[in-house]
mmCIF file of C-alpha atoms in Angstrom:
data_model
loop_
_atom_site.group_PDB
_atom_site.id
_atom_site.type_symbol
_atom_site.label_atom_id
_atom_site.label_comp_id
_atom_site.label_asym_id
_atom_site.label_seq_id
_atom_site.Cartn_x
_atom_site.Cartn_y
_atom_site.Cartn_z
ATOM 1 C CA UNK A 4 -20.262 10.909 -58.941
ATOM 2 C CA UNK A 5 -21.080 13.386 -56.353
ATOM 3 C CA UNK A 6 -21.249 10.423 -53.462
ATOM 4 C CA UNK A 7 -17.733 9.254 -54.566
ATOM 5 C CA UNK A 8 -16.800 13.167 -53.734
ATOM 6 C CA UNK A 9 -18.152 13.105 -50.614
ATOM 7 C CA UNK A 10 -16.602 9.587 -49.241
ATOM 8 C CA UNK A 11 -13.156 10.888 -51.206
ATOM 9 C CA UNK A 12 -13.468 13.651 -49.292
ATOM 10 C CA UNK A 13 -14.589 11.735 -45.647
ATOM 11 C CA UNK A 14 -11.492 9.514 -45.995
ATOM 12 C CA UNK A 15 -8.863 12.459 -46.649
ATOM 13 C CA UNK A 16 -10.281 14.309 -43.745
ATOM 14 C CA UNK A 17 -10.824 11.485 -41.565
ATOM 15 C CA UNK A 18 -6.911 10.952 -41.513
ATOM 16 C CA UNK A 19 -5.963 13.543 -39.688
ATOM 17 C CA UNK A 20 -8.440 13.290 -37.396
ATOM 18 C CA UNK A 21 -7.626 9.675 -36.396
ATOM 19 C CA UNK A 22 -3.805 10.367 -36.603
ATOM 20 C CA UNK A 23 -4.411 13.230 -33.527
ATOM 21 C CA UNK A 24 -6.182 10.706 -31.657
ATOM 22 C CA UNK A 25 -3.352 8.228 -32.446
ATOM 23 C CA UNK A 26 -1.019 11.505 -31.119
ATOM 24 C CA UNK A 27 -3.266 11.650 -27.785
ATOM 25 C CA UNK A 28 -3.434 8.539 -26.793
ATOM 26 C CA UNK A 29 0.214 8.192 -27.194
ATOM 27 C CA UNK A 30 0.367 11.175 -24.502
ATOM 28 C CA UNK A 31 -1.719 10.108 -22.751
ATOM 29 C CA UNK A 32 -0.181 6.417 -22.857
ATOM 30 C CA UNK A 33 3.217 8.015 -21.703
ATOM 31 C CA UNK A 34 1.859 10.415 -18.859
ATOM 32 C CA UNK A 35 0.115 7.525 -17.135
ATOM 33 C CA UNK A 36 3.423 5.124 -17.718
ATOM 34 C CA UNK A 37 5.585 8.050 -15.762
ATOM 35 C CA UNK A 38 2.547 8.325 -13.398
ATOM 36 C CA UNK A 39 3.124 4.738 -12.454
ATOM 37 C CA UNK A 40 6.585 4.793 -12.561
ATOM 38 C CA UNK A 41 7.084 7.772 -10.047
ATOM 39 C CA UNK A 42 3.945 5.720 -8.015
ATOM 40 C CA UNK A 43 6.379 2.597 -7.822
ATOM 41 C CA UNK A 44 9.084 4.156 -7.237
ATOM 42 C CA UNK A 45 7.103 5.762 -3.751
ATOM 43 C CA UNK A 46 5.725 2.175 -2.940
ATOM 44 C CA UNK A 47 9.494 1.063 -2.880
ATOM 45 C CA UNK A 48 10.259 3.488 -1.037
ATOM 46 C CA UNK A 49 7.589 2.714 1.644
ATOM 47 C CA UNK A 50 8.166 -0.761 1.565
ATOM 48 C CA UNK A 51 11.829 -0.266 2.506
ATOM 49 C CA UNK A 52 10.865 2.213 5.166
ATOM 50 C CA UNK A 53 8.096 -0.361 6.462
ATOM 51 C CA UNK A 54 10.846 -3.309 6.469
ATOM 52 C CA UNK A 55 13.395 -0.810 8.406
ATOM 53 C CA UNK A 56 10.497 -0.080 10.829
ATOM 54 C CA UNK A 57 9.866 -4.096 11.754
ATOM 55 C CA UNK A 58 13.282 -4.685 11.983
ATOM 56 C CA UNK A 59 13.492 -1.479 14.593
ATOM 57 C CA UNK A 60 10.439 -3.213 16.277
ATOM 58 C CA UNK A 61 11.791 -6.128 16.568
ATOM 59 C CA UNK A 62 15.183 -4.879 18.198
ATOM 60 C CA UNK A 63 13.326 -2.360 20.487
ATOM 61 C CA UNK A 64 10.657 -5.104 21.800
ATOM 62 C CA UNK A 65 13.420 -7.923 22.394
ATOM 63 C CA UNK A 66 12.826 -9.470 25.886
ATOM 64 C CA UNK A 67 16.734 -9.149 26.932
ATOM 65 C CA UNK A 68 16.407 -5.047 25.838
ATOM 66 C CA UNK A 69 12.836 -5.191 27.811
ATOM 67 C CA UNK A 70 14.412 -6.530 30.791
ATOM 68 C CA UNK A 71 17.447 -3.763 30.302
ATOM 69 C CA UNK A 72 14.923 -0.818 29.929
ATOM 70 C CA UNK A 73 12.802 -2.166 33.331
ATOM 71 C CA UNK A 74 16.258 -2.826 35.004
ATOM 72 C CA UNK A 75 18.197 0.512 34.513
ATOM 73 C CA UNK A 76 15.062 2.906 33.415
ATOM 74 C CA UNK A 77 12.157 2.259 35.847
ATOM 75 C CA UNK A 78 14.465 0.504 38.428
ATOM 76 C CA UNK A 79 12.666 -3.048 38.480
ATOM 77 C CA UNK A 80 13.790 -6.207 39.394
ATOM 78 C CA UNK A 81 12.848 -9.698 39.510
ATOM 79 C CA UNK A 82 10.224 -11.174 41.948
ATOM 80 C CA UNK A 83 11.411 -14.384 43.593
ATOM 81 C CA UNK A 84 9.827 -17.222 43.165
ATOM 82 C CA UNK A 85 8.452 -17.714 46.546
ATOM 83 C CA UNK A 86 6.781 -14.651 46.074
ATOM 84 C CA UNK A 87 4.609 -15.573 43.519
ATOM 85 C CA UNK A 88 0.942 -16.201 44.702
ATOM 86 C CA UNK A 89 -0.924 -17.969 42.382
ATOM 87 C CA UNK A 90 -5.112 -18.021 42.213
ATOM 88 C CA UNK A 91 -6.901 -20.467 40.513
ATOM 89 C CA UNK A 92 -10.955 -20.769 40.089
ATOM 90 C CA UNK A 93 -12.343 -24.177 39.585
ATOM 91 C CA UNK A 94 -14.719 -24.140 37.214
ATOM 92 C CA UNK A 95 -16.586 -26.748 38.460
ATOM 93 C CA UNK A 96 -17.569 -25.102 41.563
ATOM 94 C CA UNK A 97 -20.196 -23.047 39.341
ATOM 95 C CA UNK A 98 -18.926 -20.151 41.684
ATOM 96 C CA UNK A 99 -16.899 -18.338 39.158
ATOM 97 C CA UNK A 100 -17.045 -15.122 40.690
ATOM 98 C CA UNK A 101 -20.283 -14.414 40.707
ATOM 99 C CA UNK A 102 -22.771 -14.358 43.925
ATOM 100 C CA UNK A 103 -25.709 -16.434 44.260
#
């Protein structure tokens, strides 16, 4: 009779217990869901900021602005073709640069 006490009493007290753990891992379950909420939210935002960035690149490092910038900014201008020199090594010479 006295074992049937002591489980009695186990299982009444054991309720409570396992209901707050039920309570903290709800809490805990809904911390963690804002946490990764607020973290998406931040990765959106980077991504956005990262896809507004390329598309700057991408304008900014256009040959036709390039050739604007060198024009007006550092005041170059085209070489003419027949002042292009152009060096070429044949490899088959065995020569390729270095003395012997």
């Amino acid at each position: 009779m006295n074992r049937r006490y002591v489980m009695f009493y186990f299982f009444v007290l054991s309720i409570p217990f396992l209901l707050g753990i039920v309570a903290w891992q709800s809490t805990r379950y809904a911390e963690l869901d804002r946490n990764t909420r607020r973290l998406e939210a931040v990765q959106e935002n980077w991504v956005e900021s990262n896809s507004r960035l390329v598309a700057g690149i991408a304008v900014l490092s256009s040959s036709a602005r390039v050739g604007q910038v060198a024009a007006r900014e550092l005041g170059l201008t085209p070489i003419r073709p027949e002042n292009v020199l152009q060096v070429s090594i044949d490899p088959a010479s065995g020569h390729g640069g270095r003395e012997q």
